[in-house]
Every structure is written in C-alpha cells, then in structure tokens.
mmCIF file of C-alpha atoms in Angstrom:
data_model
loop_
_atom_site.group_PDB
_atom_site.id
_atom_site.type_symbol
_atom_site.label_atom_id
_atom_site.label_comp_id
_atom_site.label_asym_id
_atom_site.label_seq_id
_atom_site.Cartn_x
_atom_site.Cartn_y
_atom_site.Cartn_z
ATOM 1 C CA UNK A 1 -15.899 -14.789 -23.933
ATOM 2 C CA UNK A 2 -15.815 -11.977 -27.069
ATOM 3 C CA UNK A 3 -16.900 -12.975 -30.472
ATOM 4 C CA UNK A 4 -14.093 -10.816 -31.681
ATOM 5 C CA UNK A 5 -10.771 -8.780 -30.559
ATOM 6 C CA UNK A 6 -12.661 -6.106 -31.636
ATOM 7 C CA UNK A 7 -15.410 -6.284 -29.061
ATOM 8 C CA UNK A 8 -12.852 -7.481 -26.273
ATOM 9 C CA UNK A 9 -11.442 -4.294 -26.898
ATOM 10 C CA UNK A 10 -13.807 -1.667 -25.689
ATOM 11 C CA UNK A 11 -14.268 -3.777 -22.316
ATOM 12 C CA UNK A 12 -11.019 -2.995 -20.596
ATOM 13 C CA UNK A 13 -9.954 0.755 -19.742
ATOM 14 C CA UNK A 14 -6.234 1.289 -19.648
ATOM 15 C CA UNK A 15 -4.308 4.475 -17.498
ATOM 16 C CA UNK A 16 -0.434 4.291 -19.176
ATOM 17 C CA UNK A 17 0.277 7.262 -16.470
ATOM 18 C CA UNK A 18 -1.513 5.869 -13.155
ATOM 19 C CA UNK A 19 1.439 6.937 -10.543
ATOM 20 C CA UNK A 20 0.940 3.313 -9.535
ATOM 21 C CA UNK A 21 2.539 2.302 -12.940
ATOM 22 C CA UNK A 22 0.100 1.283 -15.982
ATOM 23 C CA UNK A 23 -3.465 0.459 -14.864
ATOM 24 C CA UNK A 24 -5.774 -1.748 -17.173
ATOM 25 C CA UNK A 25 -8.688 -2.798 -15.273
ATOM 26 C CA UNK A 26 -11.799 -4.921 -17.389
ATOM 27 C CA UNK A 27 -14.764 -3.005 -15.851
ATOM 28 C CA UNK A 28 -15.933 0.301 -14.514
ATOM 29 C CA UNK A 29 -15.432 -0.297 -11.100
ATOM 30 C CA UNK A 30 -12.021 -0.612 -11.680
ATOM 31 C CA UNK A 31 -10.295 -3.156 -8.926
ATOM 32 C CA UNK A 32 -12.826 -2.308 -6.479
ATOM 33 C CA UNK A 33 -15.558 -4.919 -7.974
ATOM 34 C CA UNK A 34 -18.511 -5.691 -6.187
ATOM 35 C CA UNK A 35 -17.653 -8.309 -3.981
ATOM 36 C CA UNK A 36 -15.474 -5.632 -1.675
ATOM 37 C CA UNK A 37 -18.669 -3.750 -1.022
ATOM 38 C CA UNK A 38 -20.239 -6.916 -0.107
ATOM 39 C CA UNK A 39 -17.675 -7.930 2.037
ATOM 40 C CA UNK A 40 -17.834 -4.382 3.728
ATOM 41 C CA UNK A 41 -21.334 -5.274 4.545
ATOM 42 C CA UNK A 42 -20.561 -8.259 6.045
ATOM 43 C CA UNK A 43 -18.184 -7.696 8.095
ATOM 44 C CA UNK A 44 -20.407 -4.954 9.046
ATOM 45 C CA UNK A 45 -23.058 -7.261 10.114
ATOM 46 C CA UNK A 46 -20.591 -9.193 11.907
ATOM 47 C CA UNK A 47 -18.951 -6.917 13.913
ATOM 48 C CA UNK A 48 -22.161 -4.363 13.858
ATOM 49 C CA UNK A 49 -21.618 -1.216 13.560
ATOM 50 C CA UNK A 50 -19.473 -0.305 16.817
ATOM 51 C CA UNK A 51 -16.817 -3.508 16.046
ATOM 52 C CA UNK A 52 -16.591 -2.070 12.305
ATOM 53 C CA UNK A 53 -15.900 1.642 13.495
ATOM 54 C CA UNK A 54 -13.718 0.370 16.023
ATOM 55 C CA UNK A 55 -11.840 -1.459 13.614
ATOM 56 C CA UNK A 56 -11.852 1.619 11.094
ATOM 57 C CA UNK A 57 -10.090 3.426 14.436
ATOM 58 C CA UNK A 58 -7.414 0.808 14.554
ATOM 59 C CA UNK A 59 -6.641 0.774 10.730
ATOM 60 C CA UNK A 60 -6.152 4.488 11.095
ATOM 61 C CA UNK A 61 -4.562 4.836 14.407
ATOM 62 C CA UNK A 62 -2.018 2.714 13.199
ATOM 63 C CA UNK A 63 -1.352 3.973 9.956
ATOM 64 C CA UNK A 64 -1.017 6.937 11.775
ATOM 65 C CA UNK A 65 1.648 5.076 14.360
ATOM 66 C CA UNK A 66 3.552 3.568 11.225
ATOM 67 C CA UNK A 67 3.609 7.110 8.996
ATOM 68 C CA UNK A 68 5.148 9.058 11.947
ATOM 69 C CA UNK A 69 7.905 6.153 12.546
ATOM 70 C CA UNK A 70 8.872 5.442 8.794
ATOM 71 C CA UNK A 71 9.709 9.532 8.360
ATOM 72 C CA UNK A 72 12.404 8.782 11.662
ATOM 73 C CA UNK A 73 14.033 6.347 9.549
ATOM 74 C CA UNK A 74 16.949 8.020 7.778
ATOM 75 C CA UNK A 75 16.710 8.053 3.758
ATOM 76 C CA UNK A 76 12.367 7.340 3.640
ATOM 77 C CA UNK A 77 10.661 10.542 2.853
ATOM 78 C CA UNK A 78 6.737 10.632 3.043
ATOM 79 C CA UNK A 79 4.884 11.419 -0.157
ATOM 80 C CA UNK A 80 1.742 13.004 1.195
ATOM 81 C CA UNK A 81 2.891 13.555 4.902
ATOM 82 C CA UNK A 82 -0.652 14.817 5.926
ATOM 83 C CA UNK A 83 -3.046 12.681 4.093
ATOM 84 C CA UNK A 84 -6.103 11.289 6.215
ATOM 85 C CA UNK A 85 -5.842 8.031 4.238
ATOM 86 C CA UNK A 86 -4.768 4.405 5.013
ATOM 87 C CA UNK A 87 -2.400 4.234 2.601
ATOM 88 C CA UNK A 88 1.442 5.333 3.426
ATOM 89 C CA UNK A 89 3.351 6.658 0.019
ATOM 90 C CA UNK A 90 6.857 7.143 0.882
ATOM 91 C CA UNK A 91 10.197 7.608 -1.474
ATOM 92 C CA UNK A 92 13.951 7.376 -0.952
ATOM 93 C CA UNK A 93 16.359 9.829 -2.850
ATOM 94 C CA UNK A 94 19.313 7.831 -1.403
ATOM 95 C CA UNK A 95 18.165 4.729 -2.414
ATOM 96 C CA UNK A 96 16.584 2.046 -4.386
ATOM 97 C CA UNK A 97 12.928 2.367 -2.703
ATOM 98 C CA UNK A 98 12.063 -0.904 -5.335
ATOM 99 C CA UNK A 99 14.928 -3.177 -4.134
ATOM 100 C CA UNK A 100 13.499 -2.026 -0.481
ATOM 101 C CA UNK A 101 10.059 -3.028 -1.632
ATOM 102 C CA UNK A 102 11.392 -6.559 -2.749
ATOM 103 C CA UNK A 103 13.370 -6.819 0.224
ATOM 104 C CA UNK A 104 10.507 -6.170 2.602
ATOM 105 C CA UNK A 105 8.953 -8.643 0.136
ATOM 106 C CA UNK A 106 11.085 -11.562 0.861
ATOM 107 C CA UNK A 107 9.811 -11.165 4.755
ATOM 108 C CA UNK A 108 6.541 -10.980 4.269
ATOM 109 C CA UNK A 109 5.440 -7.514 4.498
ATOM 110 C CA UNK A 110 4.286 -6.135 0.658
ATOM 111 C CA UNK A 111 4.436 -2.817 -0.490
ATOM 112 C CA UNK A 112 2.759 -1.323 -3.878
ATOM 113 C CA UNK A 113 5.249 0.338 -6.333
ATOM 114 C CA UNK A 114 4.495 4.022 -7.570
ATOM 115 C CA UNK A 115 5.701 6.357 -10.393
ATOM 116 C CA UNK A 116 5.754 9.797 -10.681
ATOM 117 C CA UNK A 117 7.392 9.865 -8.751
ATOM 118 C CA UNK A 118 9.200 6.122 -7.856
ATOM 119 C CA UNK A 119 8.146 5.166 -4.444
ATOM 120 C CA UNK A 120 6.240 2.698 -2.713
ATOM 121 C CA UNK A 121 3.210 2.374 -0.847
ATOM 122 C CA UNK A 122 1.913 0.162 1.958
ATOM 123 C CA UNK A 123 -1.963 0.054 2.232
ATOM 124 C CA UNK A 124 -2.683 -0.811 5.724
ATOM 125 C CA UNK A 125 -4.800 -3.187 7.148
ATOM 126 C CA UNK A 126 -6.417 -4.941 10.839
ATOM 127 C CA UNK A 127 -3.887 -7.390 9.857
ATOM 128 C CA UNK A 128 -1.170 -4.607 10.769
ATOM 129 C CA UNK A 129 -2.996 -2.993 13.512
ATOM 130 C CA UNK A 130 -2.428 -6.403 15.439
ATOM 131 C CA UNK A 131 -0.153 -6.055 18.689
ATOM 132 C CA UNK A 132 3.541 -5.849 17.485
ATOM 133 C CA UNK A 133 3.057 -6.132 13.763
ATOM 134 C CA UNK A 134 3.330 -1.927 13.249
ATOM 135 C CA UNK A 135 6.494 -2.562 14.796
ATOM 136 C CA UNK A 136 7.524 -5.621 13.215
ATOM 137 C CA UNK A 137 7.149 -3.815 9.834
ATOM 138 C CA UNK A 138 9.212 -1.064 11.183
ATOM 139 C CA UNK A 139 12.192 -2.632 12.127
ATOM 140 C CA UNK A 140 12.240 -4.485 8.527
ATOM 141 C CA UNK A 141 12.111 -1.108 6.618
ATOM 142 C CA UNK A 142 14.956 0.099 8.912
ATOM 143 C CA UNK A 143 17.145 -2.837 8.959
ATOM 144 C CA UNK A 144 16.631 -3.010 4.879
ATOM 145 C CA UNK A 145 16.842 0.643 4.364
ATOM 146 C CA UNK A 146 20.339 0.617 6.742
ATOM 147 C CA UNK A 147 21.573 -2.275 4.390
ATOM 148 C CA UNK A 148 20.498 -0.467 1.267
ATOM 149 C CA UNK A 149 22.348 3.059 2.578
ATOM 150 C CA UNK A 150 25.417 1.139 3.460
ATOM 151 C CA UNK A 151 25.340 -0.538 -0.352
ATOM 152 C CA UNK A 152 24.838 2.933 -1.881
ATOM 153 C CA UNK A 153 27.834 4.342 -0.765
ATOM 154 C CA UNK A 154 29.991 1.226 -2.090
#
C-alpha cells in the first residue's frame, strides 16, 4: 500500500500512555471509522427516531442497573462512580481484575483492560439490556470475583 516505510510511517498515530494500554490507530478517526456513523444512521432509519432513543434509554438504564450492582460485589471498586457514560471502569485492589477479565472471558461476557490505573471496562450494549443478561453478567463477575478472593488468600 506505501511506496516506502517511510511514508507508512506518518499514517498511523500511536498513544504509549492511553489508560486502555498502547493505542496505534491508522487514521484520524481513530477506531471510530466511518462506517459506525453510518451504521448509527441506519439503525436510525430503522428504528426512527423514537425506537433509537428508546434504545439509547435501555443502553443507559442498564448500565446504570449493572454499575450500581458490580460496586455490591465485595473486592470491585468503580473507577468513575458518577460518569453519565455507557462504559463501566471498575478495579480490584484484592485481586487480579485481568485474570477476572479472562475469566469472564471464557463465558462469554468481554471486558476491555485499562492502565493507569489496572482495571477493566465493560462497554455496554442492547445486547446487555436484553431481559436477564444484566443479571447474567452479574452473577459471573461475582461467582469469578468470589473464586479469585478465595485464591488470594491461599
């Protein structure tokens, strides 16, 4: 695609001290190319505009739900405990918050490591606003952070 390394070089950005760990991204937009905004629009013209706010409502009223459950669950501490986002941060001092991120892994639910400090973070979706998933991810973070407590003190 480049005639050269040279030229390669001056299309990719790279952030060494992103909190999400190093960031190299090969445009401007970053990982948020194009097509996202296109598929905003679309599903905007699917739904129209009451489905897609409704939606929006259920992405946050459950990430809402989720964020006031996973501080309940003994060892998880909250990052930004009053962000109006849809993305949870949340840390462990009493644990390995990256062996509980490949543990939730291994049943199916994927959180995003972070540095700066080490945590995780789960970006939610419709996909978890779904009846009984909110709480499906719940009980895995508390049965893996139990297991991971229990470890810690062996």
């Amino acid at each position: 695609m480049f005639r050269t390394k040279e030229l390669r070089r001056f299309h990719t950005f790279a952030f060494p001290d992103y909190p999400g760990g190093l960031y190299v991204t090969s445009g401007v937009s970053g990982s948020r190319p194009g097509y996202v905004t296109a598929c905003a629009w679309a599903a905007l013209l699917l739904n129209g505009q009451n489905g897609f706010v409704d939606g929006c409502r259920q992405v946050v009223s459950t990430t809402r739900y989720i964020a006031e459950r996973l501080v309940k669950i003994p060892g998880l501490v909250l990052l930004c405990p009053t962000a109006e986002t849809t993305v949870i941060p949340f840390t462990s001092q009493v644990f390995d918050i990256y062996q509980l991120m490949k543990n939730c892994g291994k049943r199916g639910f994927l959180l995003n490591p972070l540095q700066f400090p080490c945590g995780v973070h789960l970006g939610v979706t419709m996909e978890h606003a779904k009846p009984g998933v909110a709480d499906q991810f719940l009980a895995v973070v508390r049965e893996e952070a139990e297991l991971l407590q229990l470890r810690s003190f062996f």
